[in-house]
Amino acid sequence: MKPNKPVRIQQNIKAELLAFFNNNKKELLILSGIYLLIAILLKYFYPYTDLTSDTGGYINWASGGFKHGGPRPLGYSYVLYFLQQFANNTTIIFIVQYLLHCIAVLFFTYTILHIGNITNRYIRYSFLLMSVAYLPAIYMTNMIMSDSLFTSLTILLFTLSVWLYYKKNIYLIIPIVALMFFIISIRYIGLVYPAFVIPVCLFFFRKKFTGVILSGILLLTIYGYVEKVKSGTEKDQGVRQFSAFGGWQLANNALHVVPHLDIDNPLIETNDYNLLGIDTMIRLTYDRNPNLYPHKDTVTYLFIWDKTSPLNMYLEYYALHNRSKKYYKMWNEVGALYADYGSELVKTYPGKFFRYYLLNNAKNMVRPNIGFFKSFSDSTYFVNRLWFGWKGDMDIQPRKDILRPALLITPFVYTFYWIIFAAAAVYLGLAIGKKKMAQPQVVLTVLMVGFVLLYSAASIYAAPVNLRFLLPIRMMMLGTVFIALQHYTSKKPVTHS
């Protein structure tokens, strides 16, 4: 006689979610009311969205025919263009970004409460309160920047991946693939997310072939998008590559080693004429502008944007010898050269790159720079006025900048988040090692800690970190902490049937 098989978890995700939310109607109504009140106050005190120079960049590419080969992915520009067809104002942008933020946060929070089996009501309400008090992300919903959408979509992607593990439902790969496609089109750091989703597919499906198929679908989708961008850049700029800005960024990061090298001799060994030209420009201009290079314990992104940086000076030199070419064709060509030069510099001096860039940037993860949150924009910029039909020097200042005091102390708060996250991860790791946790809590812990570490490592390598780059992982960090609190206060873990 065969033993009874374990009772399978009901596969109807919709029915289970509806039942769960029906049991929390009062709580959800209260949270919805709080979010509505926050939205009303935010819109009253900030009648216009906050703008930056990046805002003008997104609008430029939206109004210029969506040509490939610019400094930023086109995804957010498409969003701005799409929303303008409904209303040519900043309010609709805020509403869409704010609603998506609320949906993503609540979906994540209730998923952790449900699958993580957080039953202690004090821990539950504390988690709900901390989820709502997501001030930088709330403020970002009222900025015309891609980070708000990127953060919300990242949280949704992570949460759907949790449900993919929990339910083993292959149809969930459809929204996951769609989200992945959209996320990468908004910020290219999303290209690391398959390193999270694919292991979920491979390890949590009993039929390994199913996991392989789902992973293959995901990779093919991403490959198709990358090839589409390369083809579009070749068509629009005459250079076949995925992201010239990535080359500029890599060179910027690699140049952190220059103050610690002998600039009297070539910094890399190469026979490439163009790379030797870049190397010569860097060495010749170093003594003329040493203040451009950061302190040994800090990082900078000024090599990309400062007009006196060797990267921009070489671009000018390149332009003098290629006057017949259009600006963005040259910008892309030089970006490809910078990718090669930056790679050579990193490979030649890996220890110095680790010490003066990676290690310093890791410190930024723990205590990030305030970045765009430091002050409200004091200008509408010409391109923004044209896009929204504003006349003259229209005053877009807030009635009262009520969130700024809280935003300015947020870097210190994130240091606290990292401390309690690390403590929770160590505690849960020990509990997992002693086999004192229920499987759903074990998997949630592995997924949340794994995602935070993956995203952090990619961010540290990619670019100097500031506060807005940490918004996508804040919920996972807190989720880990509250799972640890629930486990600590529980007499014994409660398993799911």
Coordinates of C-alpha atoms in Angstrom, one line a residue:
M1 CA 0.0 0.0 0.0
K2 CA 1.4 3.3 -1.1
P3 CA 1.8 6.0 1.6
N4 CA -0.6 9.0 1.3
K5 CA 0.8 11.8 -0.7
P6 CA 1.2 15.2 1.0
V7 CA -1.8 17.5 0.5
R8 CA -1.0 19.8 -2.3
I9 CA -1.3 23.5 -1.7
Q10 CA -4.3 24.8 -3.7
Q11 CA -3.0 26.1 -7.0
N12 CA -5.7 28.8 -7.5
I13 CA -3.7 31.9 -6.6
K14 CA -6.6 34.2 -7.3
A15 CA -8.9 32.4 -4.9
E16 CA -6.3 32.3 -2.1
L17 CA -5.4 35.9 -2.5
L18 CA -9.1 36.9 -2.5
A19 CA -9.7 34.9 0.7
F20 CA -6.7 36.4 2.4
F21 CA -7.7 40.0 1.5
N22 CA -11.3 39.4 2.5
N23 CA -10.1 38.4 5.9
N24 CA -8.3 41.8 6.2
K25 CA -10.9 44.2 4.8
K26 CA -10.8 46.6 7.7
E27 CA -7.0 46.7 7.7
L28 CA -6.9 47.3 4.0
L29 CA -9.5 50.0 4.2
I30 CA -7.4 51.8 6.9
L31 CA -4.2 51.5 4.8
S32 CA -6.0 52.7 1.7
G33 CA -7.3 55.7 3.6
I34 CA -3.8 56.5 4.9
Y35 CA -2.4 56.3 1.4
L36 CA -5.2 58.5 0.0
L37 CA -4.5 61.1 2.8
I38 CA -0.8 61.0 2.0
A39 CA -1.5 61.5 -1.7
I40 CA -3.8 64.5 -1.0
L41 CA -1.2 66.1 1.3
L42 CA 1.6 65.4 -1.1
K43 CA -0.3 67.0 -4.0
Y44 CA -1.3 70.0 -2.0
F45 CA 2.1 70.8 -0.7
Y46 CA 3.8 69.9 -4.0
P47 CA 1.5 71.0 -6.8
Y48 CA 4.2 70.3 -9.4
T49 CA 6.5 67.3 -9.6
D50 CA 10.1 67.7 -8.7
L51 CA 12.4 68.0 -11.8
T52 CA 16.0 67.4 -12.5
S53 CA 18.3 67.7 -15.5
D54 CA 17.6 64.0 -16.1
T55 CA 14.0 64.9 -16.5
G56 CA 14.8 67.0 -19.5
G57 CA 16.8 64.1 -20.9
Y58 CA 13.9 61.7 -20.7
I59 CA 11.6 64.3 -22.3
N60 CA 14.1 65.1 -25.1
W61 CA 14.2 61.5 -26.3
A62 CA 10.4 61.2 -26.0
S63 CA 9.9 64.3 -28.1
G64 CA 12.7 63.4 -30.5
G65 CA 11.2 60.3 -32.0
F66 CA 12.6 57.7 -29.5
K67 CA 15.9 57.3 -31.3
H68 CA 18.2 54.7 -29.7
G69 CA 21.8 55.4 -28.6
G70 CA 21.2 58.1 -26.0
P71 CA 22.5 58.3 -22.4
R72 CA 19.4 56.6 -21.0
P73 CA 17.1 53.7 -21.9
L74 CA 14.0 54.6 -23.7
G75 CA 11.4 52.9 -21.4
Y76 CA 10.6 55.9 -19.2
S77 CA 10.5 58.2 -22.2
Y78 CA 7.8 56.0 -23.7
V79 CA 5.9 56.2 -20.4
L80 CA 6.0 60.0 -20.5
Y81 CA 4.8 60.0 -24.1
F82 CA 2.0 57.6 -23.4
L83 CA 0.7 59.5 -20.4
Q84 CA 0.8 62.8 -22.3
Q85 CA -1.8 61.4 -24.7
F86 CA -4.2 61.4 -21.7
A87 CA -3.3 64.6 -20.0
N88 CA -0.5 67.0 -20.6
N89 CA 0.4 67.7 -17.0
T90 CA 2.5 66.4 -14.2
T91 CA -0.5 65.3 -12.1
I92 CA -1.2 62.2 -14.2
I93 CA 2.5 61.2 -13.9
F94 CA 2.2 61.4 -10.1
I95 CA -1.1 59.5 -9.9
V96 CA 0.3 56.6 -12.0
Q97 CA 3.6 56.4 -10.1
Y98 CA 1.9 56.7 -6.8
L99 CA -0.7 54.1 -7.5
L100 CA 1.9 51.6 -8.7
H101 CA 4.0 52.3 -5.6
C102 CA 1.0 51.6 -3.3
I103 CA 0.1 48.4 -5.2
A104 CA 3.7 47.1 -5.2
V105 CA 4.3 47.8 -1.5
L106 CA 1.0 46.3 -0.3
F107 CA 1.4 43.2 -2.5
F108 CA 4.9 42.6 -1.1
T109 CA 3.9 43.3 2.5
Y110 CA 0.9 41.0 2.5
T111 CA 2.8 38.3 0.7
I112 CA 5.5 38.3 3.4
L113 CA 2.8 38.4 6.1
H114 CA 1.0 35.5 4.5
I115 CA 3.7 33.2 3.3
G116 CA 6.1 34.1 6.2
N117 CA 3.3 33.4 8.6
I118 CA 3.8 36.5 10.6
T119 CA 1.1 36.0 13.3
N120 CA 2.4 38.2 16.1
R121 CA 0.1 41.2 15.8
Y122 CA 2.7 43.7 17.2
I123 CA 5.2 42.6 14.6
R124 CA 2.5 42.6 11.9
Y125 CA 1.4 46.1 12.6
S126 CA 4.9 47.3 12.9
F127 CA 5.7 45.9 9.5
L128 CA 2.7 47.5 8.0
L129 CA 3.6 50.8 9.5
M130 CA 7.2 50.6 8.2
S131 CA 5.9 49.6 4.8
V132 CA 3.7 52.7 4.6
A133 CA 6.4 55.0 6.0
Y134 CA 8.5 54.5 2.8
L135 CA 9.2 58.3 2.5
P136 CA 11.9 58.5 -0.1
A137 CA 9.9 56.2 -2.4
I138 CA 6.7 58.2 -1.7
Y139 CA 8.6 61.4 -2.6
M140 CA 10.0 59.8 -5.7
T141 CA 6.5 59.2 -7.0
N142 CA 6.2 63.0 -7.3
M143 CA 9.4 63.2 -9.4
I144 CA 9.7 62.8 -13.1
M145 CA 12.5 60.3 -12.9
S146 CA 12.5 56.6 -13.9
D147 CA 13.5 55.5 -10.4
S148 CA 9.9 55.4 -9.0
L149 CA 8.7 53.0 -11.7
F150 CA 11.8 51.0 -11.5
T151 CA 11.5 50.6 -7.7
S152 CA 7.8 49.6 -7.9
L153 CA 8.3 47.2 -10.8
T154 CA 11.3 45.6 -9.0
I155 CA 9.2 45.0 -5.9
L156 CA 6.4 43.5 -8.0
L157 CA 8.9 41.3 -9.8
F158 CA 10.4 40.0 -6.6
T159 CA 6.9 39.3 -5.1
L160 CA 5.7 37.4 -8.2
S161 CA 8.9 35.4 -8.0
V162 CA 8.0 34.5 -4.4
W163 CA 4.6 33.3 -5.6
L164 CA 6.3 31.4 -8.4
Y165 CA 8.1 29.4 -5.8
Y166 CA 5.1 29.1 -3.5
K167 CA 2.6 28.0 -6.1
K168 CA 4.8 26.4 -8.8
N169 CA 2.4 27.9 -11.3
I170 CA 4.1 28.2 -14.7
Y171 CA 1.6 30.8 -15.9
L172 CA 3.2 33.3 -13.5
I173 CA 6.2 33.4 -15.9
I174 CA 4.1 35.6 -18.2
P175 CA 3.8 38.6 -15.9
I176 CA 7.4 38.0 -14.7
V177 CA 8.7 38.1 -18.3
A178 CA 6.6 41.2 -19.0
L179 CA 7.9 42.9 -15.9
M180 CA 11.5 42.0 -16.7
F181 CA 11.2 43.4 -20.2
F182 CA 9.8 46.7 -18.9
I183 CA 12.3 46.9 -16.0
I184 CA 15.3 46.5 -18.3
S185 CA 13.9 49.2 -20.7
I186 CA 13.8 51.6 -17.7
R187 CA 17.2 50.9 -16.1
Y188 CA 19.8 48.5 -17.4
I189 CA 20.8 47.3 -14.0
G190 CA 17.7 45.2 -14.3
L191 CA 19.8 42.9 -16.5
V192 CA 21.1 41.3 -13.3
Y193 CA 17.6 40.2 -12.3
P194 CA 17.6 37.0 -14.3
A195 CA 20.3 35.9 -11.9
F196 CA 17.6 35.9 -9.3
V197 CA 14.6 34.7 -11.2
I198 CA 16.3 31.8 -13.0
P199 CA 17.4 30.0 -9.8
V200 CA 13.8 30.3 -8.6
C201 CA 12.7 28.6 -11.7
L202 CA 15.4 25.9 -11.6
F203 CA 15.4 25.0 -7.9
F204 CA 11.7 25.3 -6.9
F205 CA 10.0 23.3 -9.7
R206 CA 9.9 19.6 -9.1
K207 CA 10.0 19.0 -12.8
K208 CA 13.4 20.5 -13.6
F209 CA 12.6 20.5 -17.3
T210 CA 9.8 23.0 -16.5
G211 CA 12.3 25.3 -14.8
V212 CA 14.7 25.0 -17.7
I213 CA 12.0 26.0 -20.2
L214 CA 10.9 29.0 -18.1
S215 CA 14.5 30.1 -17.8
G216 CA 15.0 29.8 -21.5
I217 CA 11.9 31.9 -22.2
L218 CA 13.2 34.6 -19.9
L219 CA 16.7 34.6 -21.4
L220 CA 15.3 34.6 -25.0
T221 CA 13.1 37.6 -24.2
I222 CA 16.1 39.5 -22.8
Y223 CA 18.3 38.5 -25.7
G224 CA 15.6 39.7 -28.1
Y225 CA 15.4 43.1 -26.3
V226 CA 19.2 43.5 -26.3
E227 CA 19.4 42.8 -30.0
K228 CA 16.5 45.1 -30.7
V229 CA 18.4 48.0 -28.9
K230 CA 21.6 47.2 -30.8
S231 CA 19.8 47.2 -34.1
G232 CA 18.0 50.4 -33.2
T233 CA 21.3 52.1 -32.2
E234 CA 22.9 51.0 -35.4
K235 CA 20.1 52.3 -37.4
D236 CA 19.8 55.7 -35.5
Q237 CA 23.5 56.3 -34.7
G238 CA 25.4 54.1 -37.1
V239 CA 27.0 52.2 -34.2
R240 CA 25.9 48.7 -33.2
Q241 CA 26.1 48.4 -29.5
F242 CA 23.7 48.1 -26.5
S243 CA 24.7 50.9 -24.2
A244 CA 27.4 53.5 -24.9
F245 CA 26.7 55.0 -21.5
G246 CA 27.8 51.8 -19.9
G247 CA 31.2 52.4 -21.5
W248 CA 31.3 55.9 -20.1
Q249 CA 30.3 54.7 -16.7
L250 CA 32.9 51.9 -16.7
A251 CA 35.7 54.4 -17.6
N252 CA 34.4 56.7 -14.9
N253 CA 34.7 54.0 -12.3
A254 CA 38.1 52.8 -13.5
L255 CA 39.6 56.3 -13.4
H256 CA 39.5 56.2 -9.6
V257 CA 42.8 54.3 -9.7
V258 CA 44.7 57.0 -11.6
P259 CA 45.8 59.1 -8.7
H260 CA 47.5 56.1 -7.3
L261 CA 49.5 55.2 -10.4
D262 CA 52.7 56.4 -12.1
I263 CA 51.3 58.8 -14.8
D264 CA 54.7 59.3 -16.4
N265 CA 54.3 56.0 -18.2
P266 CA 51.3 54.5 -20.1
L267 CA 48.7 53.1 -17.7
I268 CA 47.8 50.1 -19.9
E269 CA 49.7 48.0 -22.4
T270 CA 48.0 48.1 -25.8
N271 CA 48.7 48.6 -29.5
D272 CA 45.3 50.2 -30.1
Y273 CA 45.8 53.7 -31.3
N274 CA 42.5 55.0 -29.9
L275 CA 43.1 53.5 -26.4
L276 CA 46.6 55.0 -26.3
G277 CA 45.0 58.3 -27.2
I278 CA 42.6 58.0 -24.3
D279 CA 45.5 57.0 -22.0
T280 CA 47.6 60.0 -23.1
M281 CA 44.7 62.4 -22.6
I282 CA 44.2 61.1 -19.0
R283 CA 47.9 61.4 -18.1
L284 CA 48.4 64.8 -19.7
T285 CA 45.4 66.4 -18.1
Y286 CA 45.9 65.0 -14.6
D287 CA 48.2 67.7 -13.2
R288 CA 46.0 70.4 -14.8
N289 CA 42.8 69.3 -13.0
P290 CA 43.8 67.1 -10.0
N291 CA 40.7 68.3 -7.9
L292 CA 38.5 66.4 -10.4
Y293 CA 39.7 63.2 -8.9
P294 CA 38.1 62.1 -5.7
H295 CA 39.6 61.7 -2.3
K296 CA 41.0 58.2 -1.7
D297 CA 38.0 57.3 0.4
T298 CA 35.3 58.6 -1.9
V299 CA 33.8 58.0 -5.3
T300 CA 32.6 60.3 -8.0
Y301 CA 30.6 60.4 -11.3
L302 CA 32.1 63.7 -12.5
F303 CA 34.3 62.1 -15.1
I304 CA 31.1 61.6 -17.1
W305 CA 29.5 65.0 -16.7
D306 CA 32.3 67.5 -15.9
K307 CA 33.3 69.3 -19.1
T308 CA 36.9 69.5 -17.9
S309 CA 37.2 65.7 -17.3
P310 CA 39.6 63.7 -19.5
L311 CA 36.7 61.7 -20.9
N312 CA 34.9 64.8 -22.2
M313 CA 38.2 66.3 -23.4
Y314 CA 39.0 63.2 -25.4
L315 CA 35.5 63.4 -26.9
E316 CA 36.2 66.9 -28.1
Y317 CA 39.6 65.7 -29.5
Y318 CA 37.7 62.9 -31.2
A319 CA 35.2 65.3 -32.7
L320 CA 37.9 67.5 -34.1
H321 CA 39.1 64.5 -36.2
N322 CA 35.6 63.4 -37.1
R323 CA 33.8 66.6 -38.0
S324 CA 31.6 65.0 -40.6
K325 CA 30.0 62.8 -37.9
K326 CA 26.9 63.7 -35.8
Y327 CA 27.4 64.2 -32.1
Y328 CA 25.6 61.0 -30.8
K329 CA 27.4 58.8 -33.4
M330 CA 30.7 60.0 -32.0
W331 CA 29.4 59.8 -28.4
N332 CA 28.5 56.1 -29.0
E333 CA 31.8 55.4 -30.7
V334 CA 33.8 56.9 -27.9
G335 CA 31.6 55.0 -25.4
A336 CA 32.7 51.8 -27.0
L337 CA 36.3 52.8 -26.7
Y338 CA 35.8 53.8 -23.0
A339 CA 34.3 50.3 -22.4
D340 CA 37.5 48.8 -23.7
Y341 CA 39.8 51.2 -21.9
G342 CA 38.0 50.9 -18.6
S343 CA 38.1 47.1 -18.8
E344 CA 41.9 47.2 -19.5
L345 CA 42.4 49.5 -16.5
V346 CA 40.4 47.3 -14.2
K347 CA 42.2 44.2 -15.4
T348 CA 45.6 45.8 -15.0
Y349 CA 45.0 47.1 -11.5
P350 CA 42.3 44.9 -9.9
G351 CA 43.6 45.5 -6.3
K352 CA 43.6 49.3 -6.7
F353 CA 40.2 49.2 -8.4
F354 CA 38.8 47.2 -5.4
R355 CA 40.4 49.6 -2.9
Y356 CA 39.6 52.9 -4.4
Y357 CA 36.3 52.3 -6.2
L358 CA 34.5 49.1 -5.1
L359 CA 35.3 49.4 -1.4
N360 CA 34.5 53.1 -1.3
N361 CA 31.3 52.6 -3.2
A362 CA 30.3 49.8 -0.8
K363 CA 30.5 52.4 2.0
N364 CA 28.0 54.4 0.0
M365 CA 25.6 51.4 0.1
V366 CA 25.7 51.5 3.9
R367 CA 25.5 55.3 4.1
P368 CA 24.3 56.7 0.8
N369 CA 24.6 60.2 -0.6
I370 CA 21.4 62.1 -0.5
G371 CA 21.5 62.7 -4.3
F372 CA 18.5 64.3 -5.9
F373 CA 16.6 64.4 -2.6
K374 CA 18.9 67.2 -1.3
S375 CA 16.7 70.1 -2.6
F376 CA 13.7 70.8 -4.7
S377 CA 14.4 71.8 -8.3
D378 CA 14.7 75.6 -8.7
S379 CA 14.1 75.6 -12.5
T380 CA 11.7 74.1 -14.9
Y381 CA 14.3 73.8 -17.7
F382 CA 13.4 74.9 -21.2
V383 CA 12.6 71.5 -22.6
N384 CA 10.2 70.8 -19.6
R385 CA 8.3 74.0 -20.2
L386 CA 7.9 73.1 -23.9
W387 CA 6.7 69.6 -23.1
F388 CA 4.1 70.7 -20.5
G389 CA 3.1 73.9 -22.3
W390 CA 4.3 76.1 -19.4
K391 CA 4.9 79.8 -20.1
G392 CA 7.8 81.9 -18.9
D393 CA 9.6 81.2 -15.7
M394 CA 6.7 79.4 -14.1
D395 CA 7.1 78.9 -10.4
I396 CA 6.9 75.2 -9.6
Q397 CA 8.1 75.4 -6.0
P398 CA 6.2 73.6 -3.3
R399 CA 3.8 75.4 -1.0
K400 CA 5.8 74.0 1.9
D401 CA 8.6 71.4 1.5
I402 CA 7.3 69.2 4.3
L403 CA 9.2 66.0 3.5
R404 CA 12.6 67.6 3.1
P405 CA 13.7 67.4 6.8
A406 CA 12.9 63.7 6.8
L407 CA 14.6 63.0 3.5
L408 CA 17.8 64.7 4.7
I409 CA 18.2 62.2 7.5
T410 CA 17.3 59.2 5.4
P411 CA 21.0 58.2 4.7
F412 CA 21.5 57.7 8.5
V413 CA 18.3 55.7 8.6
Y414 CA 19.6 53.4 5.8
T415 CA 22.7 52.8 7.9
F416 CA 20.4 51.5 10.6
Y417 CA 18.5 49.4 8.1
W418 CA 21.8 47.7 7.0
I419 CA 22.7 47.0 10.6
I420 CA 19.4 45.3 11.6
F421 CA 19.3 43.6 8.2
A422 CA 22.7 42.1 8.7
A423 CA 21.8 41.0 12.3
A424 CA 18.6 39.4 11.0
A425 CA 20.3 37.6 8.2
V426 CA 22.9 36.1 10.6
Y427 CA 20.2 35.1 13.1
L428 CA 18.1 33.5 10.4
G429 CA 21.1 31.8 8.8
L430 CA 21.9 30.2 12.2
A431 CA 18.3 29.1 12.6
I432 CA 18.3 27.6 9.1
G433 CA 21.5 25.7 9.9
K434 CA 19.9 24.3 13.0
K435 CA 16.8 23.4 11.0
K436 CA 14.6 25.4 13.3
M437 CA 12.6 27.2 10.6
A438 CA 9.6 26.3 8.6
Q439 CA 10.3 25.8 4.8
P440 CA 8.3 28.9 3.7
Q441 CA 10.3 31.1 6.1
V442 CA 13.5 29.5 5.0
V443 CA 12.8 30.2 1.3
L444 CA 11.6 33.7 2.0
T445 CA 14.8 34.4 3.9
V446 CA 17.0 33.0 1.1
L447 CA 15.1 34.9 -1.6
M448 CA 15.2 38.3 0.2
V449 CA 18.8 38.1 1.4
G450 CA 19.9 36.7 -1.9
F451 CA 18.1 39.5 -3.8
V452 CA 19.6 42.2 -1.6
L453 CA 23.1 40.9 -2.0
L454 CA 22.7 40.5 -5.8
Y455 CA 21.3 44.0 -6.3
S456 CA 23.9 45.5 -4.0
A457 CA 26.9 43.9 -5.7
A458 CA 25.6 45.0 -9.1
S459 CA 25.0 48.5 -7.9
I460 CA 28.4 48.8 -6.3
Y461 CA 30.1 47.7 -9.5
A462 CA 27.8 49.7 -11.8
A463 CA 28.0 53.3 -10.6
P464 CA 28.5 55.5 -7.5
V465 CA 25.6 54.7 -5.3
N466 CA 23.2 57.3 -3.9
L467 CA 20.0 57.1 -2.0
R468 CA 17.6 56.6 -4.9
F469 CA 19.5 53.5 -6.0
L470 CA 18.7 51.8 -2.6
L471 CA 14.9 52.2 -2.9
P472 CA 14.3 48.8 -4.7
I473 CA 15.8 46.7 -1.8
R474 CA 14.5 48.5 1.2
M475 CA 11.4 46.3 1.4
M476 CA 13.4 43.1 1.2
M477 CA 15.7 44.3 3.9
L478 CA 12.8 45.1 6.3
G479 CA 11.0 41.8 5.3
T480 CA 14.1 39.9 6.4
V481 CA 14.1 41.7 9.8
F482 CA 10.4 41.1 10.5
I483 CA 10.7 37.4 9.5
A484 CA 13.5 37.2 12.1
L485 CA 11.4 39.0 14.7
Q486 CA 8.5 36.6 14.1
H487 CA 10.8 33.6 14.3
Y488 CA 12.4 34.8 17.5
T489 CA 9.0 35.5 19.2
S490 CA 7.4 32.2 18.1
K491 CA 7.5 29.2 20.4
K492 CA 7.8 27.0 17.3
P493 CA 7.5 27.6 13.6
V494 CA 4.2 27.0 12.0
T495 CA 4.3 25.1 8.8
H496 CA 1.9 25.3 5.9
S497 CA -0.2 22.3 5.1

